[in-house]
PDB file of C-alpha atoms and ligand atoms in Angstrom:
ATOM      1  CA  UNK A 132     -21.834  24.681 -21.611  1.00 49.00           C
ATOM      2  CA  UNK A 133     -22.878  25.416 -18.035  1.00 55.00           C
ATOM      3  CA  UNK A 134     -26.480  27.586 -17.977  1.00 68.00           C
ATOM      4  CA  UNK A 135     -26.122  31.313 -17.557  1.00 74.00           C
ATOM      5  CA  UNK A 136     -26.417  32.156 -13.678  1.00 89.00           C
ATOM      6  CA  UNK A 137     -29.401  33.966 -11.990  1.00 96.00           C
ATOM      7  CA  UNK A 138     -28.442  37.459 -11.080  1.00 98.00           C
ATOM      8  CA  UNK A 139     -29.198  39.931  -8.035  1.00 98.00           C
ATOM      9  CA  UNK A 140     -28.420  43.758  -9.103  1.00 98.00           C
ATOM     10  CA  UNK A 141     -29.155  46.089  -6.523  1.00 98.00           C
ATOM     11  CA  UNK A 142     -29.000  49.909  -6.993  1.00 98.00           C
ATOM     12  CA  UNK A 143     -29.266  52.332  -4.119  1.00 97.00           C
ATOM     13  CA  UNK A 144     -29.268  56.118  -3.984  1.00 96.00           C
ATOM     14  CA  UNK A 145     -31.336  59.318  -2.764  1.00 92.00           C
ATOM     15  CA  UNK A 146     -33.951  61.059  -4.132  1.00 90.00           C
ATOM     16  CA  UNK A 147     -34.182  61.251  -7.932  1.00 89.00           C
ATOM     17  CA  UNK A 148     -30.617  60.270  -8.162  1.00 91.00           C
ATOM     18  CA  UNK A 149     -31.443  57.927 -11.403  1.00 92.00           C
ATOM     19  CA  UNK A 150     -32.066  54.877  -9.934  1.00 95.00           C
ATOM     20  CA  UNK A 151     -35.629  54.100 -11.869  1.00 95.00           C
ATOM     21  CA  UNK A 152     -34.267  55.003 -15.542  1.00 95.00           C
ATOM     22  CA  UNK A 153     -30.951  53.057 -14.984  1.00 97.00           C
ATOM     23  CA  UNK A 154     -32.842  49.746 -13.688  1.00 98.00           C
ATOM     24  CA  UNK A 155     -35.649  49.939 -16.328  1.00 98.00           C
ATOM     25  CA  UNK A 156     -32.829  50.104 -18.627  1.00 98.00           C
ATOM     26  CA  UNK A 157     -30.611  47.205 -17.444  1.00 98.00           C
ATOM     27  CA  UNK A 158     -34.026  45.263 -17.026  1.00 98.00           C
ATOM     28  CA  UNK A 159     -34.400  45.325 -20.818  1.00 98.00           C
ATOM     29  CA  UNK A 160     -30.852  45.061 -21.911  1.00 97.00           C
ATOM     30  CA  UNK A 161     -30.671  42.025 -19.667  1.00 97.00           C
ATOM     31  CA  UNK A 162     -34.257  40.792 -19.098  1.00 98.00           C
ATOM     32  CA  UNK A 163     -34.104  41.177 -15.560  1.00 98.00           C
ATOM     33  CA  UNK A 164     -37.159  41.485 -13.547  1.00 98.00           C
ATOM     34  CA  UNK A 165     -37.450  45.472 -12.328  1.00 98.00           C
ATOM     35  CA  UNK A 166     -38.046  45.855  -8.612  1.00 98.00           C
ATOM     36  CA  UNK A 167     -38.786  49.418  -7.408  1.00 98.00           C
ATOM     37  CA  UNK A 168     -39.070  49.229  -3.816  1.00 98.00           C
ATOM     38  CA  UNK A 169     -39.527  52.557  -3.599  1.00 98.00           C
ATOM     39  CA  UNK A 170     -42.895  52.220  -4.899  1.00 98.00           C
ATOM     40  CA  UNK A 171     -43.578  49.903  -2.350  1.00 98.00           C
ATOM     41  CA  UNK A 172     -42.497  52.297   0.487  1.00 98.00           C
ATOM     42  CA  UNK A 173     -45.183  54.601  -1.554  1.00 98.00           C
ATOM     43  CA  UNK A 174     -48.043  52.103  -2.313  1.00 98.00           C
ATOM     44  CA  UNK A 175     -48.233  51.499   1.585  1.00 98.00           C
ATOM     45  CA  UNK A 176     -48.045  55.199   2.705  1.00 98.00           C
ATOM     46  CA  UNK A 177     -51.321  55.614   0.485  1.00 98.00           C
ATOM     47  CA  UNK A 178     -52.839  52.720   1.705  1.00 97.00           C
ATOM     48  CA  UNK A 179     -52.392  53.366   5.610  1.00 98.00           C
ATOM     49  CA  UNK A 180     -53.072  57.022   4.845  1.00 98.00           C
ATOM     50  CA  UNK A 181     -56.162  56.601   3.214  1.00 96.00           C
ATOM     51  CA  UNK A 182     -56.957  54.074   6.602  1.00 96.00           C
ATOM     52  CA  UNK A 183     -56.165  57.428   8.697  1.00 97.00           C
ATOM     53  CA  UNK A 184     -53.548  55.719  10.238  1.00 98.00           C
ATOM     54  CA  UNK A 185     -50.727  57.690  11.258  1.00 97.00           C
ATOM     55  CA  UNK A 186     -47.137  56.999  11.202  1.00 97.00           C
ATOM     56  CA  UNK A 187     -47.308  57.939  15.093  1.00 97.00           C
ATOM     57  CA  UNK A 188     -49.549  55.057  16.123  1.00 98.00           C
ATOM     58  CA  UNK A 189     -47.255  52.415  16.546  1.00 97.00           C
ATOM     59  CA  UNK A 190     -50.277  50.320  17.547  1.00 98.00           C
ATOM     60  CA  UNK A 191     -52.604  51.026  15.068  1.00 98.00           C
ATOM     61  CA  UNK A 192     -49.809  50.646  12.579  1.00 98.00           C
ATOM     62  CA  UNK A 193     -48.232  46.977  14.146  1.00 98.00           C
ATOM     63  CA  UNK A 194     -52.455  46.084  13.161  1.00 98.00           C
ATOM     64  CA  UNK A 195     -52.967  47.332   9.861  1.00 98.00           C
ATOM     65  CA  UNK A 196     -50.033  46.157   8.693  1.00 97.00           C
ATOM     66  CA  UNK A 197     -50.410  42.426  10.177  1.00 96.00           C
ATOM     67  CA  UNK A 198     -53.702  42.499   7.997  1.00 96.00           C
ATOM     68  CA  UNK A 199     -52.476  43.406   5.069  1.00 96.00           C
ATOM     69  CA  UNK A 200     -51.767  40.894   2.033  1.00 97.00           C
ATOM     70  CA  UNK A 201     -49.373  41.529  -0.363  1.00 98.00           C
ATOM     71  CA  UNK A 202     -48.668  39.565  -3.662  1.00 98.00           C
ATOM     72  CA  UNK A 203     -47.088  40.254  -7.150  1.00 98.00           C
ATOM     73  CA  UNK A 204     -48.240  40.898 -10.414  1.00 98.00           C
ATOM     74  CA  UNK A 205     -46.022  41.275 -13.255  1.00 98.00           C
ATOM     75  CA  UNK A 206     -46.380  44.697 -15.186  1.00 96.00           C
ATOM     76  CA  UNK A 207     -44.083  43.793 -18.693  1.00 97.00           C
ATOM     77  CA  UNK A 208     -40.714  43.540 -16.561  1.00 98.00           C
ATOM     78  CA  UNK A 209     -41.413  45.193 -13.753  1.00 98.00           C
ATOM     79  CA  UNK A 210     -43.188  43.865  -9.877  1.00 98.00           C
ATOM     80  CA  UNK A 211     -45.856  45.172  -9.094  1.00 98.00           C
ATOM     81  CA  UNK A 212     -47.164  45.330  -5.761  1.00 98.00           C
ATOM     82  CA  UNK A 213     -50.663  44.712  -4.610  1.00 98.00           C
ATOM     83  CA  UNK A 214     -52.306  45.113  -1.469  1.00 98.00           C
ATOM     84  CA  UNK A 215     -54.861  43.694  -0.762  1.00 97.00           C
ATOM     85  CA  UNK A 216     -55.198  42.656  -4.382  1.00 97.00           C
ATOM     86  CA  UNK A 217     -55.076  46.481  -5.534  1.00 97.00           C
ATOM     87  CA  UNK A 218     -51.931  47.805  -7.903  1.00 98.00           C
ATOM     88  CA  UNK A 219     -50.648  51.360  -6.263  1.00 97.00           C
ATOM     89  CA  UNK A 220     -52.450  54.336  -8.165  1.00 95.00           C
ATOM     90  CA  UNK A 221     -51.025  57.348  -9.512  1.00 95.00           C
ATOM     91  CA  UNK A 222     -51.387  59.082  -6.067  1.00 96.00           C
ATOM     92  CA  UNK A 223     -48.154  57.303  -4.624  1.00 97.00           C
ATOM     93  CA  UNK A 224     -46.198  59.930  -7.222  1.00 94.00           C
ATOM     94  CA  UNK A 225     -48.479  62.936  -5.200  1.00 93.00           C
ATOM     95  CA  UNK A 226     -46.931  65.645  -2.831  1.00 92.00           C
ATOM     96  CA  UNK A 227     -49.009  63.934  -0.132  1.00 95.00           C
ATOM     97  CA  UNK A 228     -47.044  60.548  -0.324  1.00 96.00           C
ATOM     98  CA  UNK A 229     -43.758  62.589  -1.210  1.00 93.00           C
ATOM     99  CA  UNK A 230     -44.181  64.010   2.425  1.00 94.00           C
ATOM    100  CA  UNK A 231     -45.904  61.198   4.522  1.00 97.00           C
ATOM    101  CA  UNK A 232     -43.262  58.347   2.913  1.00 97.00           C
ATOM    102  CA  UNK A 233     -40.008  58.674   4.811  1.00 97.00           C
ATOM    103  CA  UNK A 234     -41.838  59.080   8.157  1.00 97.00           C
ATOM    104  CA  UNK A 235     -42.949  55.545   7.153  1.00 98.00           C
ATOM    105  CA  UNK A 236     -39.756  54.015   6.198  1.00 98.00           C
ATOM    106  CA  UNK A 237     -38.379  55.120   9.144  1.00 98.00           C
ATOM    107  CA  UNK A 238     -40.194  52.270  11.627  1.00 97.00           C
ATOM    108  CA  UNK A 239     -38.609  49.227  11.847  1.00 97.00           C
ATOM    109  CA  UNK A 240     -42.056  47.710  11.729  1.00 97.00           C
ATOM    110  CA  UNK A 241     -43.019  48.897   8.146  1.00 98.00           C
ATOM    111  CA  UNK A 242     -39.880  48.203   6.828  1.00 98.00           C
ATOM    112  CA  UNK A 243     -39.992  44.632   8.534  1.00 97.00           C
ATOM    113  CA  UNK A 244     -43.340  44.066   6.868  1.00 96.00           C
ATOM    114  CA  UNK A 245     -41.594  44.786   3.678  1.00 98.00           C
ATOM    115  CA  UNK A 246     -38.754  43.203   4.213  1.00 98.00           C
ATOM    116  CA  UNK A 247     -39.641  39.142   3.431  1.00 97.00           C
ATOM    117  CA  UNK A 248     -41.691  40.176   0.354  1.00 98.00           C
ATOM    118  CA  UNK A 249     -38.878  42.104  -1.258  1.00 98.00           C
ATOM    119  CA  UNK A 250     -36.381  39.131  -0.638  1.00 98.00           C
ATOM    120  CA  UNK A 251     -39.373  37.110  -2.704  1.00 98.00           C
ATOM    121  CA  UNK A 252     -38.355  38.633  -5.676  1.00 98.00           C
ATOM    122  CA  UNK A 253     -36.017  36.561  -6.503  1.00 98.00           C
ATOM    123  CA  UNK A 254     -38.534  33.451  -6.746  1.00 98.00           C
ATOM    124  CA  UNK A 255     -41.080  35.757  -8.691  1.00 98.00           C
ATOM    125  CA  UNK A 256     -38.231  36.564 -11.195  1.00 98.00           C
ATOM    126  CA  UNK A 257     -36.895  32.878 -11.367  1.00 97.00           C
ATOM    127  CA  UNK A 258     -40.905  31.567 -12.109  1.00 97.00           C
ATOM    128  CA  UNK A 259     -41.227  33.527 -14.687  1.00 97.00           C
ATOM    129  CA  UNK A 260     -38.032  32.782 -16.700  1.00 97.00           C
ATOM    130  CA  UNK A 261     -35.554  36.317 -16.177  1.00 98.00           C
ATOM    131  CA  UNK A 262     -32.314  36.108 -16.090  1.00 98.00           C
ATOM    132  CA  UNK A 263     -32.381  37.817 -12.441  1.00 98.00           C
ATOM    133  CA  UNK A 264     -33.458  40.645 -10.424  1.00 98.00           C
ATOM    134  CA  UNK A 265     -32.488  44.556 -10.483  1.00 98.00           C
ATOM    135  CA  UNK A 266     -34.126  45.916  -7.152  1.00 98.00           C
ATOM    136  CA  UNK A 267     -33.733  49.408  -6.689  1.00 98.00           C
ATOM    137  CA  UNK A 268     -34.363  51.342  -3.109  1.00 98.00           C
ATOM    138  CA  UNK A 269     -32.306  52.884  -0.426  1.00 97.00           C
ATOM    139  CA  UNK A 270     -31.138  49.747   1.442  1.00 97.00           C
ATOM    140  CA  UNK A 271     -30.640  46.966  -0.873  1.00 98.00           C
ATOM    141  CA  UNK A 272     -26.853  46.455  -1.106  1.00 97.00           C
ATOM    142  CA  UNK A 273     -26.829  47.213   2.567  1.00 96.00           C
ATOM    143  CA  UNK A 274     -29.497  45.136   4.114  1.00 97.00           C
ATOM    144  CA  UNK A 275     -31.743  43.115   1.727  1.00 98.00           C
ATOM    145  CA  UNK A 276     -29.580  41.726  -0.322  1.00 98.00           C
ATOM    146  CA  UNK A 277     -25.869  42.419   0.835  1.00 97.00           C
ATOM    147  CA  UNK A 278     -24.379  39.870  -1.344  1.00 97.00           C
ATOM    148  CA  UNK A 279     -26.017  40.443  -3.946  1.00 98.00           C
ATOM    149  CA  UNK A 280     -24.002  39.752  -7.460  1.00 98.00           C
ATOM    150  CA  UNK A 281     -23.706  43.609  -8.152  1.00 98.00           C
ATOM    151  CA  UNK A 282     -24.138  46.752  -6.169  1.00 98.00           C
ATOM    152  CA  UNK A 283     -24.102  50.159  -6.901  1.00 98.00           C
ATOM    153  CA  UNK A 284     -25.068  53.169  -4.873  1.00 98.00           C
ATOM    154  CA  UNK A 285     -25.863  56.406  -7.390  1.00 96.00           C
ATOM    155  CA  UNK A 286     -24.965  60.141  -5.875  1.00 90.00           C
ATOM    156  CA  UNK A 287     -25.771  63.495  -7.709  1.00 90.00           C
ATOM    157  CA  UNK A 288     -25.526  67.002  -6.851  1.00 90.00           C
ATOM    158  CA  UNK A 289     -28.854  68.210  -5.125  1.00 88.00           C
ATOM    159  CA  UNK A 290     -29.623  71.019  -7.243  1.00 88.00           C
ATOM    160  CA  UNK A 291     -28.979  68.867 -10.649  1.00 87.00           C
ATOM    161  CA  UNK A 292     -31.515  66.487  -8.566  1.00 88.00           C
ATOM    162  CA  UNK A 293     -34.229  69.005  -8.154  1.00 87.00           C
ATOM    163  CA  UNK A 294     -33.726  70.355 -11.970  1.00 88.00           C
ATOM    164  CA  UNK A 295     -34.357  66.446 -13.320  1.00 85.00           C
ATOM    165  CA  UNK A 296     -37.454  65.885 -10.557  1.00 85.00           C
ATOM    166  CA  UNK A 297     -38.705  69.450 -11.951  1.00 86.00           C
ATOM    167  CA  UNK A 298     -38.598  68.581 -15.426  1.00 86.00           C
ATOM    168  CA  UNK A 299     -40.686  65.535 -14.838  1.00 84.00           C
ATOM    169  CA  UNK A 300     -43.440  68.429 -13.922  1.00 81.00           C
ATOM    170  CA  UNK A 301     -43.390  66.293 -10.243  1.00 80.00           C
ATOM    171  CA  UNK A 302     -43.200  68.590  -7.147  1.00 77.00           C
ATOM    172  CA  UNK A 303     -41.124  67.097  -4.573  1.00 80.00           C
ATOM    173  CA  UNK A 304     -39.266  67.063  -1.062  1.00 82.00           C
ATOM    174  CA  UNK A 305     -36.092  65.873  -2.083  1.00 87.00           C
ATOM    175  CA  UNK A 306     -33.961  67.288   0.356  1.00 87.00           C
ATOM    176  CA  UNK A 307     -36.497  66.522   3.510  1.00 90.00           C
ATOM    177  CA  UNK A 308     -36.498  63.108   2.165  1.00 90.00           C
ATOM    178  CA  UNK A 309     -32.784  62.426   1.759  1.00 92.00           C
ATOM    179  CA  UNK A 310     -32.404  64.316   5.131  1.00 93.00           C
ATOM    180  CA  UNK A 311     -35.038  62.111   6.843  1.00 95.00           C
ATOM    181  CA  UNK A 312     -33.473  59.015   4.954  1.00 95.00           C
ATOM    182  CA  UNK A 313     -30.083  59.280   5.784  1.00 94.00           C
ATOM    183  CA  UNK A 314     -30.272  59.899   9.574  1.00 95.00           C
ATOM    184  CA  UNK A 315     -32.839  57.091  10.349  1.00 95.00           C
ATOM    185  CA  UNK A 316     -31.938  54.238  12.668  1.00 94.00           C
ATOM    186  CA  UNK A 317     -32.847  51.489  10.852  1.00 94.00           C
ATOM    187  CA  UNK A 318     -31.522  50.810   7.461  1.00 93.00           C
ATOM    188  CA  UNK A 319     -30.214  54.321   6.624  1.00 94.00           C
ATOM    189  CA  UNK A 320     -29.700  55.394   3.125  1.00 93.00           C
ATOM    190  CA  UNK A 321     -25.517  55.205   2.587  1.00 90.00           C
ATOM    191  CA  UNK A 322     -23.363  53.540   0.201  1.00 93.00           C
ATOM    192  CA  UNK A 323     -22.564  49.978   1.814  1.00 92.00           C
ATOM    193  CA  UNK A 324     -18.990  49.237   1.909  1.00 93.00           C
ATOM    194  CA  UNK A 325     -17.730  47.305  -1.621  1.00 95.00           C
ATOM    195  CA  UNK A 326     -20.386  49.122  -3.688  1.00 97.00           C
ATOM    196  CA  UNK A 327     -19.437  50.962  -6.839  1.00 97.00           C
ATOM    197  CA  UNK A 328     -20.068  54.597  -6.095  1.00 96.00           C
ATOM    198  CA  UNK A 329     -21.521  56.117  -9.441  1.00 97.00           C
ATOM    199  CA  UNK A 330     -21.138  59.916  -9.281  1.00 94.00           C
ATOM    200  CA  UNK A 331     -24.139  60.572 -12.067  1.00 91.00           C
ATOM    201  CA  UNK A 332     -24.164  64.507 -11.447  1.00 90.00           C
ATOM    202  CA  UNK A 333     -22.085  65.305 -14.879  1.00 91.00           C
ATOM    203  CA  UNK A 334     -23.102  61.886 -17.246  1.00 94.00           C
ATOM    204  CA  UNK A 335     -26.409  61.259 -18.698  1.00 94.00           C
ATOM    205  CA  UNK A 336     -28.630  58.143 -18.497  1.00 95.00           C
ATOM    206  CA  UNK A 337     -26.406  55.966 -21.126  1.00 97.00           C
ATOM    207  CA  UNK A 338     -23.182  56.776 -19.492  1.00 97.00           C
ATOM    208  CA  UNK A 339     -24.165  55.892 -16.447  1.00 97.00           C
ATOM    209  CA  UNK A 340     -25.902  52.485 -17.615  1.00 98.00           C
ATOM    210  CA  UNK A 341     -23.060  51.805 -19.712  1.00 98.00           C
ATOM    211  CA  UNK A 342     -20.650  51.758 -16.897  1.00 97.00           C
ATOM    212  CA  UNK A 343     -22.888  49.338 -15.288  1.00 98.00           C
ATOM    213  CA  UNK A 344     -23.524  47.559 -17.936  1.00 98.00           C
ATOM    214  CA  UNK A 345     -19.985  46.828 -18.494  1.00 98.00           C
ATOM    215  CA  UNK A 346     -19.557  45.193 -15.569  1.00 97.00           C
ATOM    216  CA  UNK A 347     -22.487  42.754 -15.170  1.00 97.00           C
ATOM    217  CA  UNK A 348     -22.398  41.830 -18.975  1.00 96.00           C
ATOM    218  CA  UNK A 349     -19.602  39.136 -18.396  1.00 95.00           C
ATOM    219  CA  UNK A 350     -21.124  37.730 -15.621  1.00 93.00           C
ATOM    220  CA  UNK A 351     -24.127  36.730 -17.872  1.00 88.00           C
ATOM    221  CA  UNK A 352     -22.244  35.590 -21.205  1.00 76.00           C
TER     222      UNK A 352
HETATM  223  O1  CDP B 448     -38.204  58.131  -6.686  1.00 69.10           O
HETATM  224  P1  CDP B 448     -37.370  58.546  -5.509  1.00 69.10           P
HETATM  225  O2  CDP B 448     -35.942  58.152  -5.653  1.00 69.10           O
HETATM  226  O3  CDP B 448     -37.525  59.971  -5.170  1.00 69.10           O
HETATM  227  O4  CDP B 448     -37.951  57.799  -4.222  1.00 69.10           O
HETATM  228  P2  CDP B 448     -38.469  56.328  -4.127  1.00 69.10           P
HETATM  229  O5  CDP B 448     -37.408  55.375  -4.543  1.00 69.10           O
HETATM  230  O6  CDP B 448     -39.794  56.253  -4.807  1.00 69.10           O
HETATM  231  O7  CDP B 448     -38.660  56.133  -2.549  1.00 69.10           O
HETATM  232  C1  CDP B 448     -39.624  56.854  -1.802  1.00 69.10           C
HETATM  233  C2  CDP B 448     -39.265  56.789  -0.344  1.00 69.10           C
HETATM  234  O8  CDP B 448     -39.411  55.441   0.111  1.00 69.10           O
HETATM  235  C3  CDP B 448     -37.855  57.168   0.040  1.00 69.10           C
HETATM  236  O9  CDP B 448     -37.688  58.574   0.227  1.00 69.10           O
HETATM  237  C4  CDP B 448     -37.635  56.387   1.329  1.00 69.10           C
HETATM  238  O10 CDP B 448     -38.181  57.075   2.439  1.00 69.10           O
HETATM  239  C5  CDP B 448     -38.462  55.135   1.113  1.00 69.10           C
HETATM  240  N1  CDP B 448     -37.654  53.976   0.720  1.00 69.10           N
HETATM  241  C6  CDP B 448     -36.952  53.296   1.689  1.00 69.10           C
HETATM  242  O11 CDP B 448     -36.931  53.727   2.843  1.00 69.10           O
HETATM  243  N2  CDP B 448     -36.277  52.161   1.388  1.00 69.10           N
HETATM  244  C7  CDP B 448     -36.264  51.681   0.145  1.00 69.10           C
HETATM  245  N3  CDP B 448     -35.617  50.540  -0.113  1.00 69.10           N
HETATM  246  C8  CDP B 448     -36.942  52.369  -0.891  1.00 69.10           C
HETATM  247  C9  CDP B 448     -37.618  53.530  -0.565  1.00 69.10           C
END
């Protein structure tokens, strides 16, 4: 019997469209390492806000970035990011990052000093024994990993959106963001051509995982 293969799932969508609950989900099911890149985008709006660098500075940006390390540490499934050997803390969820982050992600320099660590997943996930990688974000299928084995790109209604961002108790810019996302140049948020569109605004959590789940199960026996 040939050994089950090593799996890429990636999972695009807007703003509090699902994407988190679904991957944490399939990570257990599966055992699949959990990659939020999202949190990323966060963890390094904190870090370059707390520096007082703004997102206009190209300069001052192209420098802080250069000098900044970032490794993995595992938190139970999921990556965690650290910079400069610190995890991100609870601020990356705040207003403040909700309206500093997509200014951000939209220069092609802080997404290209994201860009080689997220690939480096995979390796982190293969180390430490999972059975592959569900990375989660607004490019993934589309730029980081288009071939990836699976790819699905979630869409709900903005007002059910808001409601499910509200009853976390999290204030949020959801429709700035997905505005700000979408008409970027550089890796815009959009469903990449082949993905499976999930339309999550009328199914709950399980439905939508199961329909995933039905199609990646086979592939992993
Ligand atoms: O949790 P939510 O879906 O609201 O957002 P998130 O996944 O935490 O992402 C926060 C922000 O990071 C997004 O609004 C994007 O501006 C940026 N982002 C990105 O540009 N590319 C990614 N792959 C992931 C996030």
């Amino acid at each position: 019997m040939s050994a089950s293969p090593f799996i890429i799932i990636a999972i695009d969508g807007g703003a509090a469209s699902g994407k988190s609950s679904s991957s944490r989900i399939l990570a257990d099911k599966f055992n699949l390492l959990h990659v939020d890149t999202g949190s990323f985008y966060r963890h390094l709006t904190a870090e370059l806000l707390a520096r007082k660098v703004p997102h206009t500075d190209l300069p001052a940006l192209k420098a802080a970035l250069a000098a900044l390390q970032l490794t993995t540490r595992l938190n139970g499934r999921s990556a965690q990011m650290l910079v400069d050997g610190r995890p991100a803390g609870d601020e990356i969820r705040d207003q403040r990052v909700n309206e500093h982050v997509s200014h951000y992600a939209a220069i092609p320099e802080v997404r290209h000093a994201l860009l080689g660590y997220q690939r480096g997943q995979v390796a982190v996930g293969r180390q430490h024994g999972f059975r592959g990688v569900v990375m989660e974000g607004r490019d993934i299928g589309s730029v980081i990993f288009p071939d990836a084995d699976f790819r699905f790109f979630l869409h709900a209604d903005p007002v059910e959106r808001a409601k499910r961002r509200e009853k976390e108790g999290r204030q949020d810019s959801i429709a700035e963001r997905d505005r700000l996302d979408s008409s970027r140049k550089t890796s815009p948020l959009t469903c990449p051509a082949g993905a499976t569109d999930i339309d999550s605004t009328f199914l709950s959590l399980e439905q939508v995982v199961e329909k995933m789940a039905a199609l990646i199960a086979p592939k992993l026996g």
